XYZ file of C-alpha atoms in Angstrom:
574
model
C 12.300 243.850 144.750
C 12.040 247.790 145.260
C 13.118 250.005 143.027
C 16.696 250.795 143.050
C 18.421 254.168 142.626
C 19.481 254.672 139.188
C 21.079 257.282 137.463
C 21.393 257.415 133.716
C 24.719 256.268 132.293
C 26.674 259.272 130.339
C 27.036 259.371 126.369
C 30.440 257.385 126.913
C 29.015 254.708 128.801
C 26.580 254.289 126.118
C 29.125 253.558 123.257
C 31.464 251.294 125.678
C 30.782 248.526 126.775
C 33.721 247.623 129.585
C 31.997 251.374 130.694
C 28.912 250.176 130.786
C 29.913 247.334 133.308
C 32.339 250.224 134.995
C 29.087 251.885 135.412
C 27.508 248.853 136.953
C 29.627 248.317 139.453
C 30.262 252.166 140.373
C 26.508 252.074 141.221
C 26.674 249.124 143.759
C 30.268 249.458 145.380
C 28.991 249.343 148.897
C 27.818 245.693 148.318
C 30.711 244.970 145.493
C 33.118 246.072 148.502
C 31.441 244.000 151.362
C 31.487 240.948 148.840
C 35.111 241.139 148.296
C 36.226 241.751 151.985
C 34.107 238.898 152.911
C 35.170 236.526 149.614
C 38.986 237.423 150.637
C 38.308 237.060 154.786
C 36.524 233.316 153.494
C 39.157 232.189 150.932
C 42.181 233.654 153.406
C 41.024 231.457 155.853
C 41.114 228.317 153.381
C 44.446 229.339 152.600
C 46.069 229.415 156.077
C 44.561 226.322 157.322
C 47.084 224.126 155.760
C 50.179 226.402 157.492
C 47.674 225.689 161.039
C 47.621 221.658 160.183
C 51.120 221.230 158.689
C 52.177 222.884 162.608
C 49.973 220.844 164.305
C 51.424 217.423 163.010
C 54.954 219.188 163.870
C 54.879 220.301 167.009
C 51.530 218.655 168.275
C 51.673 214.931 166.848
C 55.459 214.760 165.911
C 56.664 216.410 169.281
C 53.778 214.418 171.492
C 53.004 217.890 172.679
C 49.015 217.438 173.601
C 49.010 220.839 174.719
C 50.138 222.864 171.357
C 48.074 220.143 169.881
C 45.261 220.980 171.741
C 45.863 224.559 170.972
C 46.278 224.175 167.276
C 42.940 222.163 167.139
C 41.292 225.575 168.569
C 42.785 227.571 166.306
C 41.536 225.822 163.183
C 38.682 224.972 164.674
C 38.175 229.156 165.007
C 39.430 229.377 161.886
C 36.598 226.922 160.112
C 33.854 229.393 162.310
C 35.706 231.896 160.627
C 35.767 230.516 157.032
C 32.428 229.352 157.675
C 30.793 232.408 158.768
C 32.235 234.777 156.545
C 31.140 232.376 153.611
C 27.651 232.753 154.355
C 27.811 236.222 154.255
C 30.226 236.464 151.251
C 27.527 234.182 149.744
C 24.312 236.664 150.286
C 26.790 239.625 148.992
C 27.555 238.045 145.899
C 23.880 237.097 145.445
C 23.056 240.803 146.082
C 25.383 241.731 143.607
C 23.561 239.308 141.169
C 20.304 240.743 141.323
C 21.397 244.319 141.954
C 23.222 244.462 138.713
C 20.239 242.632 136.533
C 17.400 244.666 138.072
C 19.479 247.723 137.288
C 19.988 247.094 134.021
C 16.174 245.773 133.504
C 15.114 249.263 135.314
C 17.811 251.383 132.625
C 16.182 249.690 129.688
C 12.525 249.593 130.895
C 13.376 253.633 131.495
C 15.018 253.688 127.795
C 12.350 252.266 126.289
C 9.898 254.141 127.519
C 12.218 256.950 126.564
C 12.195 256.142 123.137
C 8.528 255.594 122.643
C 7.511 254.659 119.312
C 10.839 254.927 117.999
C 12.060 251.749 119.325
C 9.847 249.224 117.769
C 11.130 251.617 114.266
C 15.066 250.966 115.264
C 15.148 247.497 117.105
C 13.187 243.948 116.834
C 11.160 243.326 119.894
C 13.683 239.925 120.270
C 15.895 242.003 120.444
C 14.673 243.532 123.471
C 13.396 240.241 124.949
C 16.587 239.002 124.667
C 18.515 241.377 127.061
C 15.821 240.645 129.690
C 16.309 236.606 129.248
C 20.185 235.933 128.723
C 21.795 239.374 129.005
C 20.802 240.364 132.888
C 22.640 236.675 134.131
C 25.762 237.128 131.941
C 25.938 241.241 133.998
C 24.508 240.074 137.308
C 27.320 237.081 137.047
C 30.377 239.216 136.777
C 29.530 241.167 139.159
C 28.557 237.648 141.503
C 31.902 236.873 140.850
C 33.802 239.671 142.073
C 33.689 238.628 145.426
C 35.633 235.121 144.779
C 38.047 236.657 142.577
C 38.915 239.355 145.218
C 39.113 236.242 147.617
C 41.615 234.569 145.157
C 44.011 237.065 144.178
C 44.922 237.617 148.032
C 44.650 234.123 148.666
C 47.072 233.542 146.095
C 49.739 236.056 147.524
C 49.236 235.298 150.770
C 50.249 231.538 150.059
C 53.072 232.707 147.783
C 54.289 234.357 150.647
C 53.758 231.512 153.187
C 55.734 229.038 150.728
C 58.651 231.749 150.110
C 58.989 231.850 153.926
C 59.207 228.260 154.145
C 61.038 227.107 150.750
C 62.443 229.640 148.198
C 61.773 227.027 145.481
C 58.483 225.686 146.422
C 57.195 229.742 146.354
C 58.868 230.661 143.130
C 57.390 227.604 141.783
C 53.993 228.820 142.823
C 54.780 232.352 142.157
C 55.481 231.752 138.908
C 53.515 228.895 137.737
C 50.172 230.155 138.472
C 50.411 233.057 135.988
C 51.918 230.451 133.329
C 49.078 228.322 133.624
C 46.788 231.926 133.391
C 48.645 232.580 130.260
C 47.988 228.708 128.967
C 44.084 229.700 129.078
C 44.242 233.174 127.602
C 44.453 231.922 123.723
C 40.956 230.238 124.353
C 39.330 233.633 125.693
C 39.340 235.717 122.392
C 37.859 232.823 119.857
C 35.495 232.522 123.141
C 33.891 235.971 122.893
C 33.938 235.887 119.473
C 31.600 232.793 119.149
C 29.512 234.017 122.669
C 28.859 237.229 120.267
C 27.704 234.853 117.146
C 25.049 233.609 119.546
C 24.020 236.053 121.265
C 23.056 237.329 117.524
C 21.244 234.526 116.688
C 19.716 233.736 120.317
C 18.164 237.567 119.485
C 16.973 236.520 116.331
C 15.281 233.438 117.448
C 13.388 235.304 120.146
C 12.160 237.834 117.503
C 10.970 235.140 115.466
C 9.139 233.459 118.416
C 7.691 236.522 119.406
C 6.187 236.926 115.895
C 4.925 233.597 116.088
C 3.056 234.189 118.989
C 1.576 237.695 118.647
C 0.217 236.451 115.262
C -0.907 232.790 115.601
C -4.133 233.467 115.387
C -3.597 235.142 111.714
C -1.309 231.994 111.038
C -3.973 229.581 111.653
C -6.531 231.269 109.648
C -4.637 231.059 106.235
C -2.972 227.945 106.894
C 0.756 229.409 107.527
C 1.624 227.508 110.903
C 4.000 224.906 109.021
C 5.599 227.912 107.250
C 6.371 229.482 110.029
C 7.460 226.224 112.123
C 10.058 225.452 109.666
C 11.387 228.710 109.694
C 11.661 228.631 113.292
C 13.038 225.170 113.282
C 15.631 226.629 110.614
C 16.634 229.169 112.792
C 16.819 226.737 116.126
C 19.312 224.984 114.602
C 21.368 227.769 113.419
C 21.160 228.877 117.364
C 22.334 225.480 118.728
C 24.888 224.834 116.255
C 26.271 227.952 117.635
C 25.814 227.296 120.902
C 27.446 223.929 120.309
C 30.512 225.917 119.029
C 30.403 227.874 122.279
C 30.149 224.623 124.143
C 33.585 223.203 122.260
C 35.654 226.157 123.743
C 34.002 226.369 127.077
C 34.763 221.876 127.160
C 37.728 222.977 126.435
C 38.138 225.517 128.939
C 36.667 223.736 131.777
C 38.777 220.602 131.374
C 42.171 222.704 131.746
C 40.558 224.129 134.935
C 41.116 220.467 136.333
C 43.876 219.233 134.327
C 46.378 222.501 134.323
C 45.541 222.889 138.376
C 45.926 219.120 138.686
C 49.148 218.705 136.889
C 50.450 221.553 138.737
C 49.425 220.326 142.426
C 51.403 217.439 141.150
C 54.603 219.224 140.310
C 54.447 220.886 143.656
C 53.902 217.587 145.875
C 56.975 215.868 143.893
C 58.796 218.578 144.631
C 57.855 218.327 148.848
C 58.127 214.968 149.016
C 61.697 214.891 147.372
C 62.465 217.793 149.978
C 60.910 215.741 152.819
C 62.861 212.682 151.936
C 66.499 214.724 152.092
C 65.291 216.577 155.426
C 64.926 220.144 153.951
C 61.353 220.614 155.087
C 59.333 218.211 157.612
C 56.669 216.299 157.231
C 54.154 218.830 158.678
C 55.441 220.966 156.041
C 55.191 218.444 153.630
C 51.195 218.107 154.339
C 50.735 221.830 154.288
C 52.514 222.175 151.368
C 49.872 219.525 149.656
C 47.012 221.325 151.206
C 48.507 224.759 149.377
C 48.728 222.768 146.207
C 45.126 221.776 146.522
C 43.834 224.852 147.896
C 45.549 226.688 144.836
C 43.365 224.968 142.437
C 40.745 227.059 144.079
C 42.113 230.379 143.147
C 43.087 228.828 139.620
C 39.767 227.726 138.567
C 38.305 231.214 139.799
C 40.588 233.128 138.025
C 39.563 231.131 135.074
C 35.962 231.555 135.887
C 35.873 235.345 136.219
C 37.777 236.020 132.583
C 35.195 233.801 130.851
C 32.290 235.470 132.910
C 33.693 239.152 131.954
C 33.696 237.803 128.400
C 30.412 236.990 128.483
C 28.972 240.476 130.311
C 31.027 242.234 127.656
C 28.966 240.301 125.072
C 25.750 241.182 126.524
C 27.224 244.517 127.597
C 27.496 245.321 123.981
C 24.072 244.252 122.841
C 22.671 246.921 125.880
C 24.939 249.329 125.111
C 23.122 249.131 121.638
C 19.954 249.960 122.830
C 21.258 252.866 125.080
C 22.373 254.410 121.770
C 19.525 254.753 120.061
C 17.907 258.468 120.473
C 14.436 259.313 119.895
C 12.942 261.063 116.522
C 12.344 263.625 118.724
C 13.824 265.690 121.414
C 13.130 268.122 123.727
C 14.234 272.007 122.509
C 16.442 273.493 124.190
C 14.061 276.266 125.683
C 10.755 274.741 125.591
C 7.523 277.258 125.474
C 4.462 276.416 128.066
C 1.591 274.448 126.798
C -1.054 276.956 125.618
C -4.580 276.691 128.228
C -6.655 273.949 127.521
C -9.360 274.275 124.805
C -6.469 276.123 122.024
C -6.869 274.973 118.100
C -5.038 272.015 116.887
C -3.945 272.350 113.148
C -1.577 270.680 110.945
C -1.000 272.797 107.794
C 0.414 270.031 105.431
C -2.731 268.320 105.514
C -4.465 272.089 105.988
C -6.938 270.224 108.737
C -8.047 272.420 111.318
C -9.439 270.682 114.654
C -12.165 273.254 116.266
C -11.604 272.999 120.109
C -14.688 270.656 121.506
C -15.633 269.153 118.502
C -15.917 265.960 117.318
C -14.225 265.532 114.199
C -14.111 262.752 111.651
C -11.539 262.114 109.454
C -11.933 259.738 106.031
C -9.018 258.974 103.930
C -8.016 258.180 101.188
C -5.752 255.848 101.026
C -7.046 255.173 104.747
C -3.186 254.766 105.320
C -2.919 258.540 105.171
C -5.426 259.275 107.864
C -3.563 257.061 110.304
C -0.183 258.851 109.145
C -2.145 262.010 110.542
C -3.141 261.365 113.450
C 0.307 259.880 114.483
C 1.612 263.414 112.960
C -1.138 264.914 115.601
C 0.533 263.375 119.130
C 4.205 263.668 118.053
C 4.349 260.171 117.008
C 5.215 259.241 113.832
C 8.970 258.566 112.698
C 9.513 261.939 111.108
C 8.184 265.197 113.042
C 8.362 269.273 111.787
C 6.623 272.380 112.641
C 3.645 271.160 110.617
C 1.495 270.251 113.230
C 0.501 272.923 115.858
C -1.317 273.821 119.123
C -2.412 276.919 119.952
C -0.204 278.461 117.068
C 2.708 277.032 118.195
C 4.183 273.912 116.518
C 4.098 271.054 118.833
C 8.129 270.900 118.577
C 8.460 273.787 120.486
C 7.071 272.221 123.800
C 8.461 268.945 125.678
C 7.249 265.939 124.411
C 6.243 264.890 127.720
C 3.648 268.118 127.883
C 2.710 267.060 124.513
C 1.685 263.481 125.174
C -0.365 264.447 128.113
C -2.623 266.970 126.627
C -2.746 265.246 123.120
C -3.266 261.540 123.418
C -3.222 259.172 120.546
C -4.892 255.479 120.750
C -4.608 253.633 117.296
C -5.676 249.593 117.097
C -2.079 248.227 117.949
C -2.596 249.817 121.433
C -2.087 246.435 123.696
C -3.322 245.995 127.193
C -0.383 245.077 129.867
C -0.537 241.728 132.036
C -2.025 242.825 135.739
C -4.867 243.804 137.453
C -7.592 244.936 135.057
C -8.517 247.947 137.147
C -4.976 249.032 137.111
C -4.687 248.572 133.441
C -7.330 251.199 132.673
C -6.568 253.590 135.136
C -3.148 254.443 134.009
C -2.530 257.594 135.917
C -3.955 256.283 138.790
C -6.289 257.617 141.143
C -9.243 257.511 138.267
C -11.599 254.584 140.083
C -12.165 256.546 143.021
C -14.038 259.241 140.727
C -16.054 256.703 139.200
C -14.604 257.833 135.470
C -13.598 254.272 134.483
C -17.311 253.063 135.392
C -18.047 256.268 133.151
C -15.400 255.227 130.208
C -16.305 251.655 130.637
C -19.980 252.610 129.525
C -19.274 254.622 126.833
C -16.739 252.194 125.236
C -19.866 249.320 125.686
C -17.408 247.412 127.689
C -20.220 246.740 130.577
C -21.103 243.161 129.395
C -17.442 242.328 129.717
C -16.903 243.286 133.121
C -20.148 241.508 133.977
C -18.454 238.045 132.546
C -15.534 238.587 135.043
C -16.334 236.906 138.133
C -13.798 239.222 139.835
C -14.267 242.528 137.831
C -11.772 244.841 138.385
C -9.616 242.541 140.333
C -9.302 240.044 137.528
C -5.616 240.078 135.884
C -5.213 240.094 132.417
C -3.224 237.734 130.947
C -0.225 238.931 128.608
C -1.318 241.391 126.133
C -5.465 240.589 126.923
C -4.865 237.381 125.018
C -7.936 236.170 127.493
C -10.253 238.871 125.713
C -11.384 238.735 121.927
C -10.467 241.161 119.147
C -12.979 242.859 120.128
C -13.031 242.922 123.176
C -9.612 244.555 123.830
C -10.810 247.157 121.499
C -13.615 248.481 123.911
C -10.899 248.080 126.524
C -8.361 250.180 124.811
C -11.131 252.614 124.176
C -11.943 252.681 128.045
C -8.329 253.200 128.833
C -7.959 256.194 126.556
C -11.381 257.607 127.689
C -10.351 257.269 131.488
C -7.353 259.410 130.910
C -9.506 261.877 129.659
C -6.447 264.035 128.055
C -7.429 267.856 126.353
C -7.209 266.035 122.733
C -8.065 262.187 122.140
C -7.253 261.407 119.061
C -8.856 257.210 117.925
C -7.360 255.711 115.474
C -10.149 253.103 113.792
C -11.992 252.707 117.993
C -14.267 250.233 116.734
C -12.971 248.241 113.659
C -13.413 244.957 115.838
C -17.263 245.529 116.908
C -20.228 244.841 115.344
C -22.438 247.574 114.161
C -25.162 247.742 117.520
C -22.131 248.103 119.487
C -20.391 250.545 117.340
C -23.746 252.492 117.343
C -23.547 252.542 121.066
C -19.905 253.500 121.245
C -20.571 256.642 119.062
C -23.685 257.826 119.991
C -22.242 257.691 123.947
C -18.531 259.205 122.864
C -20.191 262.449 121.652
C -21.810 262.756 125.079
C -18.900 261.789 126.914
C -16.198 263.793 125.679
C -18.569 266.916 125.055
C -16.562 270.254 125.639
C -13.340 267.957 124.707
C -11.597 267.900 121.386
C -11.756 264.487 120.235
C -10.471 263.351 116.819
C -11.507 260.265 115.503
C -9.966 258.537 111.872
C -13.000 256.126 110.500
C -14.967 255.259 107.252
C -17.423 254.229 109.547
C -21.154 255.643 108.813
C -22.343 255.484 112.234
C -19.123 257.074 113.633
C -18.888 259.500 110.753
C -23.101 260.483 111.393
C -22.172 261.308 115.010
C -19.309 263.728 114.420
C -19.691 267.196 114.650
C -17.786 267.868 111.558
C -15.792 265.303 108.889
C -13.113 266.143 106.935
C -12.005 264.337 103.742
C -8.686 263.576 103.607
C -7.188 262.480 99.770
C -3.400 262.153 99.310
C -2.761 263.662 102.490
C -4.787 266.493 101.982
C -7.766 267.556 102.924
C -10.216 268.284 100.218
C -13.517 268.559 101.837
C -15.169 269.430 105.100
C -18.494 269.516 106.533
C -20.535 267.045 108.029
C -21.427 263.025 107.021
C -24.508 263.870 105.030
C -23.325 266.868 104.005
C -20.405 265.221 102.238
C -22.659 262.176 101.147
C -24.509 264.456 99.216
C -21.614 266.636 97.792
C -18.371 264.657 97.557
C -19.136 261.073 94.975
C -15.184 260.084 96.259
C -15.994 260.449 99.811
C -19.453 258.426 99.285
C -17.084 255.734 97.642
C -15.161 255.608 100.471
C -17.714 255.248 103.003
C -20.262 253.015 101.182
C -17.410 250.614 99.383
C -18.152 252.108 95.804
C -16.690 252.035 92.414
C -16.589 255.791 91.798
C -17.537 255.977 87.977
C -14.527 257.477 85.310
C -15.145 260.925 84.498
């Protein structure tokens, strides 16, 4: 589907949800409009066919008139070309409105998300997110599918009111008046309705989180012997979901039988009443039929009526749960007069840790807990949950520029880094434009990733599979690495690049990353030894500070807690 116009919803539309949907439908009122002229040009044409027959048995079959009978027969049969072409059409509107409003709201999250960065996996569960993408988009895309039919009934329904006032004073008041009774009969279901829709939504967001978890760590289940754990928790929380969607189920029985019986019973009431008006003369018997056809045509209306308040219940329900996410904000935002990014090649430094990054080095960092080192480098990119004037560039903190400058000169790849399903080529070169160069052959070498390109029988052009799964541990590591490496950003900061690999490979890897990122800054956290030898300079981070710096033997020699570190040592007790 292309992508669709979208503007961001304002602050308001974020907090309400009946907004939100306002917002919806403000953003695809040329279609919403041609739905409803078409749903009420289709369902206006139902409703006068019964008027068109009831005259036809009067003045065509009662009267032995073959010529108004002919007549007539044209009529309706224009009429059903009428009713039938402007269904089609209503038909491919409404279907348009359908996807329209769930690609929207996929594109406004997608955009959100990517908004929010790291903060959203902080804030919300990744069910959570799933969720709104599975159930949420059809309950939105439906209201707005619906439109078109409710349009098409309201007018239906005054245009037959009037019909029947014209004809019998009682028979319209009757239908002027009952309808909305029968309206008001439903409404007491609607509230306990939403309020049990909103129970599972909860849960159904719950569940997915749960499954997700499952899956992203199944291989981790399996190895200490947690799958049965984890199944009956799942199974627990199943059956929470479908005893609430059981309880959702009662009211909507209950709400789809009075759709039959209430209609029924009424086009029951209004046939007794023409047929005891037939028998005493007041209306004939064409009138009679047409008046059946209204009562059967008015179930119609009834039942979409119906329809459309328990689909807007449900959109507000799912409205709600996106409005959610539209409310969160990011840990960080832009300042209000940002500064230009200082030229390439400026000193990175973060003065709580006091670690200074000389521009075109390679530099190490060892911590201690190795917790802390990770906690630095995320404070490096802009990335961690909490962000102040600590860390700068070029002697200006990083807060002072926009986080989108930021993340494109100072680029942060830690092991949770995940590869996205499609074509592998297009996976690594992110920005796009990087193959033609030959600098993800170039990245590809340096991360040792050669060998796994040679197992692909289609290279580039093979997909990947959600999240890599196809690849090993190991495997997606180099990958990342590639990825990261292709970019080739000002500052690369790795976060543990080869954790997964054996030690030939990681020897590879570090002896080629020097060469490849040489006039670069690249930071790199690792208690690696071979990683460590090939940096230009290590510092020694302990308790988020850094104590020493110089380089691997250097430190080996000097520093008995960063030798413990690195070599898995008991440091003795002074």
């Amino acid at each position: 589907m292309r992508h669709l116009p979208l503007d961001h919803p304002g602050t308001a539309d974020h907090r309400s949800p009946m907004r939100f949907l306002w917002w919806l439908a403000k953003g695809q009122w040329q279609t919403l409009l041609g739905g409803m002229f078409f749903g009420i040009v289709w369902m206006s044409s139902q409703a006068v066919m019964p008027a068109v027959i009831g005259r036809a048995i009067d003045q065509g079959v009662a009267d032995r008139d073959r010529s108004a009978l002919l007549t007539l027969a044209g009529v309706m049969f224009a009429i059903g070309l009428v009713q039938a072409g402007s269904g089609i059409v209503r038909h491919r509107f409404a279907v348009t409105n359908w996807l329209t409003a769930a690609y929207r709201t996929i594109q406004l999250t997608g955009r959100h998300t990517v908004h929010l960065g790291g903060t959203l996996p902080r804030k919300v569960s990744t069910g959570e997110v799933v969720a709104i993408g599975n159930s949420d988009i059809s309950h939105l895309g439906q209201v707005m599918d619906v439109t078109a039919r409710f349009s098409g009934a309201v007018v239906s329904f005054v245009l037959v009111a009037v019909i029947l006032l014209q004809t019998s004073v009682t028979l319209g008041l009757v239908v002027l008046l009952g309808v909305p009774g029968l309206m008001l009969l439903v409404g007491p279901l609607l509230s306990p309705l939403q309020r049990r829709s909103a129970e599972q939504r909860e849960l159904m967001g719950r569940l997915s989180n749960t499954a997700t978890d499952i899956v992203s760590g199944l291989r981790v289940l399996r190895g200490i012997g947690g799958e049965e754990v984890f199944l009956s928790r799942y199974r627990r929380e199943s059956q929470e979901t479908r005893r609430a969607g059981v309880a959702v189920a009662r009211i909507q029985s209950v709400l789809d039988a009075l759709q039959v019986l209430l209609p029924g019973l009424f086009v029951v009431v209004v046939v007794w009443l023409g047929a005891r008006y037939a028998v005493t003369g007041r209306i004939t018997p064409g009138e009679l039929v047409a008046f059946y056809g209204y009562s059967a045509f008015l179930m119609i209306p009834l039942r979409t009526a119906t329809e459309y308040a328990n689909k807007v219940i449900r959109a507000r329900v799912s409205a709600v749960r996106v409005c959610r996410l539209l409310a969160l904000e990011p840990d960080v935002h832009d300042p209000a007069s940002p500064h230009e990014l200082p030229p390439e090649g400026s000193v990175l430094a973060d003065s709580r840790s006091g670690l200074t990054v000389r521009p075109g080095s390679l530099t190490a960092i060892v911590g201690e807990p190795a917790e802390e080192s990770a906690a630095l480098a995320d404070r490096l990119g802009m990335c961690a949950a909490e962000v102040d004037d600590d860390v700068t560039l070029g002697g200006l903190p990083l807060t002072a520029f926009r986080r989108e400058d930021v993340r494109r000169r100072v680029v942060v790849s830690d092991p949770g880094a995940a590869l996205f399903s499609g074509r592998l080529g297009d996976r690594l070169d992110v920005t796009g434009g990087r193959q033609a160069d030959g600098r993800v052959d170039r990245a590809l070498a340096t991360a040792s990733a050669d060998d796994i390109l040679e197992a692909l029988p289609e290279g580039l052009e093979t997909v990947v599979t959600e999240r890599g799964r196809s690849f090993s541990g190991g495997q997606r590591q180099r990958l990342v690495l590639a990825r990261a490496l292709t970019v080739d950003p000002d500052v690369l900061v790795l976060v543990e690049p080869t954790s997964a690999v054996d030690a030939h490979t990681e020897a590879r890897i570090a002896a080629r990353l020097r060469t490849h990122r040489a006039g670069r800054t690249t930071v790199v956290t690792t208690s690696s030894p071979l990683m460590l030898d090939a940096a230009d300079e290590v510092a020694f981070l302990r308790d988020g500070r850094v104590v020493a710096t110089g380089t691997h033997a250097d430190l080996m020699h000097t520093e008995a807690a960063y030798r413990a570190v690195v070599t898995r040592e008991e440091v003795a007790p002074a």
